[in-house]
mmCIF file of C-alpha atoms in Angstrom:
data_model
loop_
_atom_site.group_PDB
_atom_site.id
_atom_site.type_symbol
_atom_site.label_atom_id
_atom_site.label_comp_id
_atom_site.label_asym_id
_atom_site.label_seq_id
_atom_site.Cartn_x
_atom_site.Cartn_y
_atom_site.Cartn_z
ATOM 1 C CA MET A 1 -47.642 15.531 16.147
ATOM 2 C CA THR A 2 -49.650 12.419 16.865
ATOM 3 C CA ARG A 3 -47.155 10.629 15.114
ATOM 4 C CA ARG A 4 -44.395 12.181 17.451
ATOM 5 C CA LEU A 5 -46.219 11.347 20.403
ATOM 6 C CA ALA A 6 -46.627 7.665 19.380
ATOM 7 C CA HIS A 7 -42.978 7.263 18.179
ATOM 8 C CA VAL A 8 -41.458 8.892 21.398
ATOM 9 C CA ALA A 9 -44.093 6.944 23.687
ATOM 10 C CA ARG A 10 -42.997 3.696 22.244
ATOM 11 C CA LYS A 11 -39.380 4.624 22.604
ATOM 12 C CA VAL A 12 -39.506 5.322 26.331
ATOM 13 C CA GLY A 13 -42.391 2.646 26.919
ATOM 14 C CA VAL A 14 -44.780 5.174 28.454
ATOM 15 C CA SER A 15 -48.302 6.394 27.205
ATOM 16 C CA GLU A 16 -48.726 8.944 24.584
ATOM 17 C CA ALA A 17 -50.159 11.191 27.488
ATOM 18 C CA THR A 18 -47.294 11.199 29.237
ATOM 19 C CA VAL A 19 -45.178 12.434 26.712
ATOM 20 C CA SER A 20 -47.707 15.078 25.855
ATOM 21 C CA ARG A 21 -47.285 16.162 29.688
ATOM 22 C CA VAL A 22 -43.439 16.384 29.451
ATOM 23 C CA LEU A 23 -43.839 18.266 26.001
ATOM 24 C CA ASN A 24 -46.016 20.847 27.538
ATOM 25 C CA ASN A 25 -44.249 21.030 30.809
ATOM 26 C CA LYS A 26 -46.989 19.754 32.829
ATOM 27 C CA PRO A 27 -46.858 18.434 36.316
ATOM 28 C CA GLY A 28 -47.343 14.519 37.301
ATOM 29 C CA VAL A 29 -44.683 13.146 35.816
ATOM 30 C CA SER A 30 -41.335 11.758 37.426
ATOM 31 C CA GLU A 31 -37.924 13.462 36.868
ATOM 32 C CA ALA A 32 -36.707 10.031 35.392
ATOM 33 C CA THR A 33 -39.477 9.777 33.180
ATOM 34 C CA ARG A 34 -39.221 13.330 32.001
ATOM 35 C CA GLN A 35 -35.589 12.935 31.154
ATOM 36 C CA ALA A 36 -36.030 9.655 29.417
ATOM 37 C CA VAL A 37 -38.745 11.406 27.126
ATOM 38 C CA LEU A 38 -36.379 14.486 26.336
ATOM 39 C CA SER A 39 -33.491 12.076 25.794
ATOM 40 C CA ALA A 40 -35.826 10.086 23.232
ATOM 41 C CA LEU A 41 -36.682 13.620 21.502
ATOM 42 C CA ASP A 42 -33.147 14.211 21.025
ATOM 43 C CA VAL A 43 -32.156 10.489 20.005
ATOM 44 C CA LEU A 44 -34.907 10.501 17.449
ATOM 45 C CA GLY A 45 -34.197 13.846 15.942
ATOM 46 C CA TYR A 46 -37.111 15.657 17.086
ATOM 47 C CA GLU A 47 -37.037 19.489 17.985
ATOM 48 C CA ARG A 48 -37.901 20.286 21.543
ATOM 49 C CA PRO A 49 -40.550 22.690 22.445
ATOM 50 C CA THR A 50 -38.963 26.003 22.519
ATOM 51 C CA GLN A 51 -39.220 26.088 26.755
ATOM 52 C CA LEU A 52 -37.387 22.683 26.911
ATOM 53 C CA ARG A 53 -34.585 23.428 24.821
ATOM 54 C CA GLY A 54 -32.739 24.838 27.603
ATOM 55 C CA GLU A 55 -32.807 21.368 28.738
ATOM 56 C CA ARG A 56 -30.541 19.908 26.107
ATOM 57 C CA ALA A 57 -27.821 20.465 28.758
ATOM 58 C CA ARG A 58 -28.271 16.598 29.477
ATOM 59 C CA LEU A 59 -25.944 15.977 26.372
ATOM 60 C CA VAL A 60 -22.025 15.824 26.922
ATOM 61 C CA GLY A 61 -19.529 15.945 24.147
ATOM 62 C CA LEU A 62 -16.718 12.828 24.496
ATOM 63 C CA VAL A 63 -14.158 14.109 21.782
ATOM 64 C CA LEU A 64 -11.448 11.712 21.022
ATOM 65 C CA PRO A 65 -8.525 11.984 18.346
ATOM 66 C CA GLU A 66 -9.403 8.189 16.755
ATOM 67 C CA LEU A 67 -10.839 4.670 17.478
ATOM 68 C CA GLN A 68 -7.926 3.030 16.034
ATOM 69 C CA ASN A 69 -5.836 2.616 19.032
ATOM 70 C CA PRO A 70 -7.941 0.542 21.473
ATOM 71 C CA ILE A 71 -7.265 2.813 24.554
ATOM 72 C CA PHE A 72 -9.798 5.446 23.050
ATOM 73 C CA PRO A 73 -12.691 2.974 22.866
ATOM 74 C CA ALA A 74 -11.896 1.773 26.128
ATOM 75 C CA PHE A 75 -12.249 5.388 27.743
ATOM 76 C CA ALA A 76 -15.283 5.727 25.516
ATOM 77 C CA GLU A 77 -16.936 2.840 27.255
ATOM 78 C CA VAL A 78 -16.151 3.772 30.826
ATOM 79 C CA VAL A 79 -16.754 7.496 30.579
ATOM 80 C CA GLY A 80 -20.143 6.940 28.232
ATOM 81 C CA GLY A 81 -21.020 4.279 31.044
ATOM 82 C CA ALA A 82 -20.401 6.497 34.044
ATOM 83 C CA LEU A 83 -22.320 9.471 32.201
ATOM 84 C CA ALA A 84 -25.597 7.297 31.704
ATOM 85 C CA GLN A 85 -25.623 6.546 35.430
ATOM 86 C CA GLN A 86 -25.532 10.388 36.283
ATOM 87 C CA GLY A 87 -28.528 10.705 33.757
ATOM 88 C CA LEU A 88 -26.251 12.140 30.975
ATOM 89 C CA THR A 89 -26.049 11.201 27.294
ATOM 90 C CA PRO A 90 -22.466 11.160 25.693
ATOM 91 C CA VAL A 91 -22.106 12.229 22.281
ATOM 92 C CA LEU A 92 -19.311 10.514 20.552
ATOM 93 C CA CYS A 93 -16.914 12.999 18.461
ATOM 94 C CA THR A 94 -14.234 11.199 16.607
ATOM 95 C CA GLN A 95 -11.542 13.149 14.463
ATOM 96 C CA THR A 96 -10.477 11.718 11.339
ATOM 97 C CA LYS A 97 -7.405 12.726 9.060
ATOM 98 C CA GLY A 98 -8.471 15.668 6.993
ATOM 99 C CA GLY A 99 -12.086 15.649 8.472
ATOM 100 C CA VAL A 100 -14.016 17.336 11.224
ATOM 101 C CA SER A 101 -11.458 19.160 13.378
ATOM 102 C CA GLU A 102 -11.596 19.067 17.352
ATOM 103 C CA ALA A 103 -12.488 23.002 16.818
ATOM 104 C CA ASP A 104 -15.232 21.870 14.423
ATOM 105 C CA TYR A 105 -16.773 19.262 16.906
ATOM 106 C CA VAL A 106 -16.746 22.042 19.725
ATOM 107 C CA GLU A 107 -18.476 24.359 17.229
ATOM 108 C CA LEU A 108 -21.058 21.710 16.928
ATOM 109 C CA LEU A 109 -21.403 20.740 20.579
ATOM 110 C CA LEU A 110 -22.210 24.277 21.346
ATOM 111 C CA GLU A 111 -24.933 24.378 18.743
ATOM 112 C CA GLN A 112 -26.578 21.407 20.512
ATOM 113 C CA GLN A 113 -26.201 23.304 24.082
ATOM 114 C CA VAL A 114 -24.080 20.333 25.576
ATOM 115 C CA SER A 115 -23.627 20.729 29.364
ATOM 116 C CA GLY A 116 -20.160 19.704 29.227
ATOM 117 C CA VAL A 117 -17.130 18.120 27.335
ATOM 118 C CA VAL A 118 -14.754 15.585 28.024
ATOM 119 C CA PHE A 119 -11.497 15.479 25.940
ATOM 120 C CA ALA A 120 -9.193 12.634 25.693
ATOM 121 C CA GLY A 121 -5.759 12.796 23.723
ATOM 122 C CA GLY A 122 -6.800 16.149 22.334
ATOM 123 C CA LEU A 123 -4.870 18.925 21.088
ATOM 124 C CA TYR A 124 -4.613 20.450 24.861
ATOM 125 C CA ALA A 125 -1.791 17.983 25.021
ATOM 126 C CA GLN A 126 0.205 19.581 22.201
ATOM 127 C CA ALA A 127 1.985 22.805 22.946
ATOM 128 C CA ASP A 128 2.273 24.067 19.394
ATOM 129 C CA ALA A 129 -1.518 22.834 18.370
ATOM 130 C CA PRO A 130 -4.299 25.339 18.023
ATOM 131 C CA HIS A 131 -6.102 25.876 21.227
ATOM 132 C CA ASP A 132 -8.563 28.755 20.485
ATOM 133 C CA HIS A 133 -11.599 26.456 20.736
ATOM 134 C CA TYR A 134 -10.945 25.900 24.629
ATOM 135 C CA LYS A 135 -10.869 29.247 25.230
ATOM 136 C CA VAL A 136 -14.276 29.682 23.531
ATOM 137 C CA LEU A 137 -15.608 26.872 26.068
ATOM 138 C CA ALA A 138 -13.948 28.629 29.029
ATOM 139 C CA ASP A 139 -15.469 32.027 27.908
ATOM 140 C CA ARG A 140 -18.862 30.177 27.767
ATOM 141 C CA LYS A 141 -18.299 28.586 30.977
ATOM 142 C CA ILE A 142 -18.776 25.176 29.906
ATOM 143 C CA PRO A 143 -17.800 22.548 32.073
ATOM 144 C CA VAL A 144 -14.672 20.619 30.781
ATOM 145 C CA VAL A 145 -12.498 17.762 31.812
ATOM 146 C CA LEU A 146 -9.244 16.806 30.112
ATOM 147 C CA ILE A 147 -7.921 13.051 30.283
ATOM 148 C CA ASN A 148 -4.129 12.911 30.302
ATOM 149 C CA ALA A 149 -1.258 15.485 30.552
ATOM 150 C CA ALA A 150 -2.310 19.127 29.208
ATOM 151 C CA ILE A 151 -0.110 22.290 28.535
ATOM 152 C CA ASP A 152 -0.475 24.770 31.192
ATOM 153 C CA HIS A 153 -2.713 27.678 31.796
ATOM 154 C CA LEU A 154 -5.938 26.273 30.130
ATOM 155 C CA GLY A 155 -7.429 26.051 33.742
ATOM 156 C CA PHE A 156 -9.423 23.071 33.072
ATOM 157 C CA PRO A 157 -9.410 20.023 35.899
ATOM 158 C CA CYS A 158 -7.337 17.150 34.449
ATOM 159 C CA VAL A 159 -7.129 13.428 35.151
ATOM 160 C CA SER A 160 -4.061 11.898 34.057
ATOM 161 C CA CYS A 161 -1.840 8.685 34.365
ATOM 162 C CA ASP A 162 1.274 9.346 36.152
ATOM 163 C CA ASP A 163 3.887 9.515 32.792
ATOM 164 C CA SER A 164 6.873 9.759 35.330
ATOM 165 C CA VAL A 165 6.045 6.690 37.166
ATOM 166 C CA ALA A 166 5.359 4.627 34.106
ATOM 167 C CA VAL A 167 8.651 5.493 32.660
ATOM 168 C CA GLU A 168 10.292 4.803 35.732
ATOM 169 C CA GLN A 169 8.348 1.157 36.047
ATOM 170 C CA ALA A 170 9.541 0.215 32.496
ATOM 171 C CA TRP A 171 13.242 1.729 32.727
ATOM 172 C CA ARG A 172 13.778 -0.167 35.927
ATOM 173 C CA HIS A 173 12.338 -3.315 34.637
ATOM 174 C CA LEU A 174 14.491 -3.305 31.593
ATOM 175 C CA ALA A 175 17.502 -2.286 33.369
ATOM 176 C CA SER A 176 16.934 -5.400 36.194
ATOM 177 C CA LEU A 177 17.134 -7.718 33.227
ATOM 178 C CA GLY A 178 20.690 -6.474 31.984
ATOM 179 C CA HIS A 179 19.393 -3.990 29.423
ATOM 180 C CA GLU A 180 21.904 -1.059 28.985
ATOM 181 C CA ARG A 181 20.937 0.412 25.509
ATOM 182 C CA ILE A 182 17.401 1.556 26.184
ATOM 183 C CA GLY A 183 15.695 3.408 23.768
ATOM 184 C CA LEU A 184 12.756 5.633 23.810
ATOM 185 C CA VAL A 185 9.649 5.837 20.955
ATOM 186 C CA LEU A 186 7.920 8.973 21.989
ATOM 187 C CA GLY A 187 5.253 11.139 20.462
ATOM 188 C CA PRO A 188 5.921 14.785 18.791
ATOM 189 C CA SER A 189 8.455 16.809 20.644
ATOM 190 C CA ASP A 190 5.590 19.379 21.615
ATOM 191 C CA HIS A 191 3.563 16.498 23.134
ATOM 192 C CA MET A 192 3.095 16.920 26.733
ATOM 193 C CA PRO A 193 2.937 13.372 27.999
ATOM 194 C CA SER A 194 5.989 12.320 25.789
ATOM 195 C CA GLN A 195 8.062 15.344 27.305
ATOM 196 C CA ARG A 196 7.244 13.896 30.837
ATOM 197 C CA LYS A 197 8.288 10.622 29.757
ATOM 198 C CA LEU A 198 11.446 11.692 28.207
ATOM 199 C CA ALA A 199 12.258 13.691 31.757
ATOM 200 C CA ALA A 200 11.608 10.635 33.661
ATOM 201 C CA ALA A 201 13.917 8.665 31.567
ATOM 202 C CA ARG A 202 16.543 11.196 31.728
ATOM 203 C CA ARG A 203 16.051 11.135 35.619
ATOM 204 C CA ILE A 204 15.995 7.378 36.280
ATOM 205 C CA ALA A 205 18.941 6.959 33.859
ATOM 206 C CA GLY A 206 20.964 9.409 36.001
ATOM 207 C CA GLU A 207 20.070 7.808 39.112
ATOM 208 C CA LEU A 208 21.197 4.407 37.610
ATOM 209 C CA GLY A 209 24.589 5.917 36.947
ATOM 210 C CA GLY A 210 23.641 6.210 32.856
ATOM 211 C CA GLU A 211 22.431 8.636 30.669
ATOM 212 C CA VAL A 212 19.824 8.944 27.415
ATOM 213 C CA PRO A 213 21.854 10.240 24.253
ATOM 214 C CA ASP A 214 19.879 12.006 21.918
ATOM 215 C CA GLU A 215 20.305 9.271 19.242
ATOM 216 C CA ARG A 216 18.010 6.894 21.499
ATOM 217 C CA ILE A 217 15.050 9.348 21.660
ATOM 218 C CA VAL A 218 12.960 8.616 18.618
ATOM 219 C CA ARG A 219 9.840 10.798 17.825
ATOM 220 C CA ALA A 220 6.765 9.031 15.847
ATOM 221 C CA MET A 221 2.899 9.581 14.804
ATOM 222 C CA PHE A 222 0.893 7.236 17.293
ATOM 223 C CA SER A 223 0.567 4.323 14.827
ATOM 224 C CA LEU A 224 2.048 1.090 14.307
ATOM 225 C CA GLU A 225 3.686 2.473 11.327
ATOM 226 C CA GLY A 226 5.178 5.456 13.160
ATOM 227 C CA GLY A 227 6.248 2.773 15.988
ATOM 228 C CA GLN A 228 8.086 0.142 13.028
ATOM 229 C CA ALA A 229 9.915 3.028 11.691
ATOM 230 C CA ALA A 230 10.970 4.729 14.863
ATOM 231 C CA ALA A 231 12.363 1.300 16.192
ATOM 232 C CA ALA A 232 14.082 0.553 12.976
ATOM 233 C CA ARG A 233 16.440 3.586 13.899
ATOM 234 C CA LEU A 234 17.030 2.754 17.369
ATOM 235 C CA LEU A 235 17.938 -0.805 16.135
ATOM 236 C CA ASP A 236 20.524 0.682 14.011
ATOM 237 C CA GLN A 237 21.832 2.397 17.166
ATOM 238 C CA GLY A 238 21.986 -1.096 19.016
ATOM 239 C CA VAL A 239 19.213 -0.830 21.393
ATOM 240 C CA THR A 240 18.370 -3.961 23.045
ATOM 241 C CA GLY A 241 15.435 -2.461 25.098
ATOM 242 C CA PHE A 242 12.450 -0.115 23.960
ATOM 243 C CA ILE A 243 9.993 1.822 25.927
ATOM 244 C CA CYS A 244 7.121 3.048 23.804
ATOM 245 C CA ALA A 245 4.553 5.830 24.407
ATOM 246 C CA SER A 246 1.585 3.355 23.456
ATOM 247 C CA ASP A 247 0.924 -0.040 22.536
ATOM 248 C CA PRO A 248 0.474 0.536 18.839
ATOM 249 C CA LEU A 249 4.060 2.108 18.972
ATOM 250 C CA ALA A 250 5.258 -0.920 20.616
ATOM 251 C CA LEU A 251 3.593 -3.589 18.280
ATOM 252 C CA GLY A 252 5.396 -1.376 15.279
ATOM 253 C CA ALA A 253 8.487 -2.327 17.282
ATOM 254 C CA VAL A 254 7.987 -5.902 17.345
ATOM 255 C CA ARG A 255 7.387 -5.867 13.821
ATOM 256 C CA ALA A 256 10.368 -3.954 12.831
ATOM 257 C CA ALA A 257 12.630 -6.403 15.077
ATOM 258 C CA ARG A 258 10.999 -9.266 13.031
ATOM 259 C CA ARG A 259 11.714 -7.672 10.056
ATOM 260 C CA ARG A 260 15.621 -7.752 10.743
ATOM 261 C CA GLY A 261 15.354 -11.266 11.707
ATOM 262 C CA LEU A 262 15.745 -10.776 15.376
ATOM 263 C CA SER A 263 13.411 -12.264 17.903
ATOM 264 C CA VAL A 264 11.411 -10.663 20.666
ATOM 265 C CA PRO A 265 12.340 -10.960 23.522
ATOM 266 C CA GLY A 266 15.429 -13.002 22.714
ATOM 267 C CA ASP A 267 17.418 -10.046 21.133
ATOM 268 C CA VAL A 268 15.110 -7.204 21.869
ATOM 269 C CA SER A 269 12.657 -6.616 24.646
ATOM 270 C CA ILE A 270 9.777 -4.199 24.005
ATOM 271 C CA VAL A 271 7.521 -2.347 26.864
ATOM 272 C CA GLY A 272 4.445 -0.486 25.684
ATOM 273 C CA TYR A 273 1.973 2.007 27.430
ATOM 274 C CA ASP A 274 -1.747 1.635 28.097
ATOM 275 C CA ASP A 275 -2.285 -1.930 28.175
ATOM 276 C CA SER A 276 -5.091 -1.727 25.861
ATOM 277 C CA ALA A 277 -7.383 -4.518 24.744
ATOM 278 C CA PHE A 278 -5.915 -7.833 23.120
ATOM 279 C CA MET A 279 -2.345 -6.949 24.259
ATOM 280 C CA ASN A 280 -2.214 -10.115 26.093
ATOM 281 C CA CYS A 281 -2.954 -11.952 22.940
ATOM 282 C CA THR A 282 -0.233 -10.806 20.695
ATOM 283 C CA GLU A 283 2.883 -12.788 19.672
ATOM 284 C CA PRO A 284 4.561 -12.496 21.937
ATOM 285 C CA PRO A 285 2.042 -11.087 24.464
ATOM 286 C CA LEU A 286 3.343 -7.520 25.394
ATOM 287 C CA THR A 287 4.877 -6.239 28.343
ATOM 288 C CA THR A 288 3.162 -2.936 29.046
ATOM 289 C CA VAL A 289 2.219 -0.090 31.719
ATOM 290 C CA ARG A 290 -1.407 -0.325 32.533
ATOM 291 C CA GLN A 291 -3.159 2.983 32.923
ATOM 292 C CA PRO A 292 -6.036 2.762 35.222
ATOM 293 C CA ILE A 293 -8.910 3.531 32.895
ATOM 294 C CA GLU A 294 -11.910 2.483 35.008
ATOM 295 C CA ALA A 295 -10.596 4.973 37.603
ATOM 296 C CA MET A 296 -9.553 7.800 35.487
ATOM 297 C CA GLY A 297 -12.575 7.439 33.552
ATOM 298 C CA ARG A 298 -14.953 7.835 36.633
ATOM 299 C CA ALA A 299 -12.955 10.397 37.972
ATOM 300 C CA ALA A 300 -13.384 12.754 35.060
ATOM 301 C CA VAL A 301 -17.337 12.071 34.858
ATOM 302 C CA GLU A 302 -17.376 12.829 38.777
ATOM 303 C CA LEU A 303 -15.497 16.132 38.057
ATOM 304 C CA LEU A 304 -17.961 16.913 34.894
ATOM 305 C CA SER A 305 -21.070 16.207 37.079
ATOM 306 C CA VAL A 306 -19.616 18.568 39.897
ATOM 307 C CA GLN A 307 -19.245 21.429 37.548
ATOM 308 C CA ILE A 308 -22.906 20.919 35.788
ATOM 309 C CA ALA A 309 -24.321 20.978 39.023
ATOM 310 C CA GLY A 310 -23.059 24.305 39.502
ATOM 311 C CA ARG A 311 -20.309 23.799 42.153
ATOM 312 C CA ALA A 312 -16.654 24.591 41.525
ATOM 313 C CA VAL A 313 -13.810 22.137 41.223
ATOM 314 C CA PRO A 314 -10.154 22.730 41.428
ATOM 315 C CA SER A 315 -8.103 23.009 38.277
ATOM 316 C CA ASP A 316 -5.189 20.775 39.664
ATOM 317 C CA GLU A 317 -4.285 17.589 37.954
ATOM 318 C CA LEU A 318 -5.282 14.372 39.572
ATOM 319 C CA LEU A 319 -2.610 11.871 38.738
ATOM 320 C CA PHE A 320 -3.465 8.106 39.035
ATOM 321 C CA GLU A 321 -0.766 5.562 39.327
ATOM 322 C CA PRO A 322 0.027 3.295 36.690
ATOM 323 C CA GLU A 323 0.989 -0.621 36.928
ATOM 324 C CA LEU A 324 3.542 -2.549 34.931
ATOM 325 C CA VAL A 325 2.131 -5.997 33.817
ATOM 326 C CA VAL A 326 5.219 -8.147 32.575
ATOM 327 C CA ARG A 327 4.357 -10.435 29.788
ATOM 328 C CA GLY A 328 6.201 -11.953 26.975
ATOM 329 C CA SER A 329 7.996 -9.074 25.151
ATOM 330 C CA THR A 330 10.678 -8.850 27.753
ATOM 331 C CA ALA A 331 13.666 -10.783 28.790
ATOM 332 C CA GLN A 332 17.216 -11.046 29.947
ATOM 333 C CA ALA A 333 19.213 -8.694 27.920
ATOM 334 C CA PRO A 334 21.562 -10.575 25.278
ATOM 335 C CA ARG A 335 25.137 -10.381 25.981
ATOM 336 C CA ASP A 336 26.499 -9.974 22.602
ATOM 337 C CA ARG A 337 24.046 -6.880 21.831
ATOM 338 C CA THR A 338 24.532 -4.945 25.015
ATOM 339 C CA HIS A 339 27.634 -3.207 24.273
#
């Protein structure tokens, strides 16, 4: 016990007597110090006293599908920082192929008595994926916020980048450069953001007097390799303008073009999505549609903290406006490849 007091006191920078008062639920300690001591117990791996276990509610799960795509560490940084400002401690849960699933993480988080969960890029975006673990969270009335488009009927508040606007910006940009054969590299067919992007592409193509034939729509896993394979199929169709559903997919498309001996942007133009880290450092620098990560992450935490405080929030979707960032991967369409 004495070793634990000393360890926690050192971690927080307070006296052992102060730690003892917190552990025995005695008065005379500020709320900030009290929370700091309780958080230190969690971080150092000590069990809380029985009467304080319910207060483990200062932990919030942050569930991400991966960290390979730079957009997810970016969201983690914003959300984690905003949670800390609210006196909440993020618990990062990253899925691995063949490893711990989203449902497993939910079970672990419930065991930790978390006060809420923020999901980004999770199974809620795929219509054909398992969703039972979301029902468990809803039944237990755990506050939840989803980042980016979800399937209907989950009932959780959602903070999304407007996929329709993103594709319209990308499509109009390529069309203004003279590209007539525009192709889409999207995620799986049951993936909600990809469904929205496809619907927007069909609408804008129609408005401009064209169409999106099925052979110019290719589905891929969200990875550089997936983008490369998908783009190779579109190159076979004579596509000169590529709209990709993520930056890694777009970088895969650049690689596919180069493997064919084609120049980017001399022969083909490529637009990514996210404006994740280092996309201005690629060769060529990537034209992409930027998600407003800072604003979205802060809104997600605000929605979560309101729920944690016991107040209701609308289960509507908050749509945030993306921004086209034009760099070096798009240029005028080559005349000999547009027909």
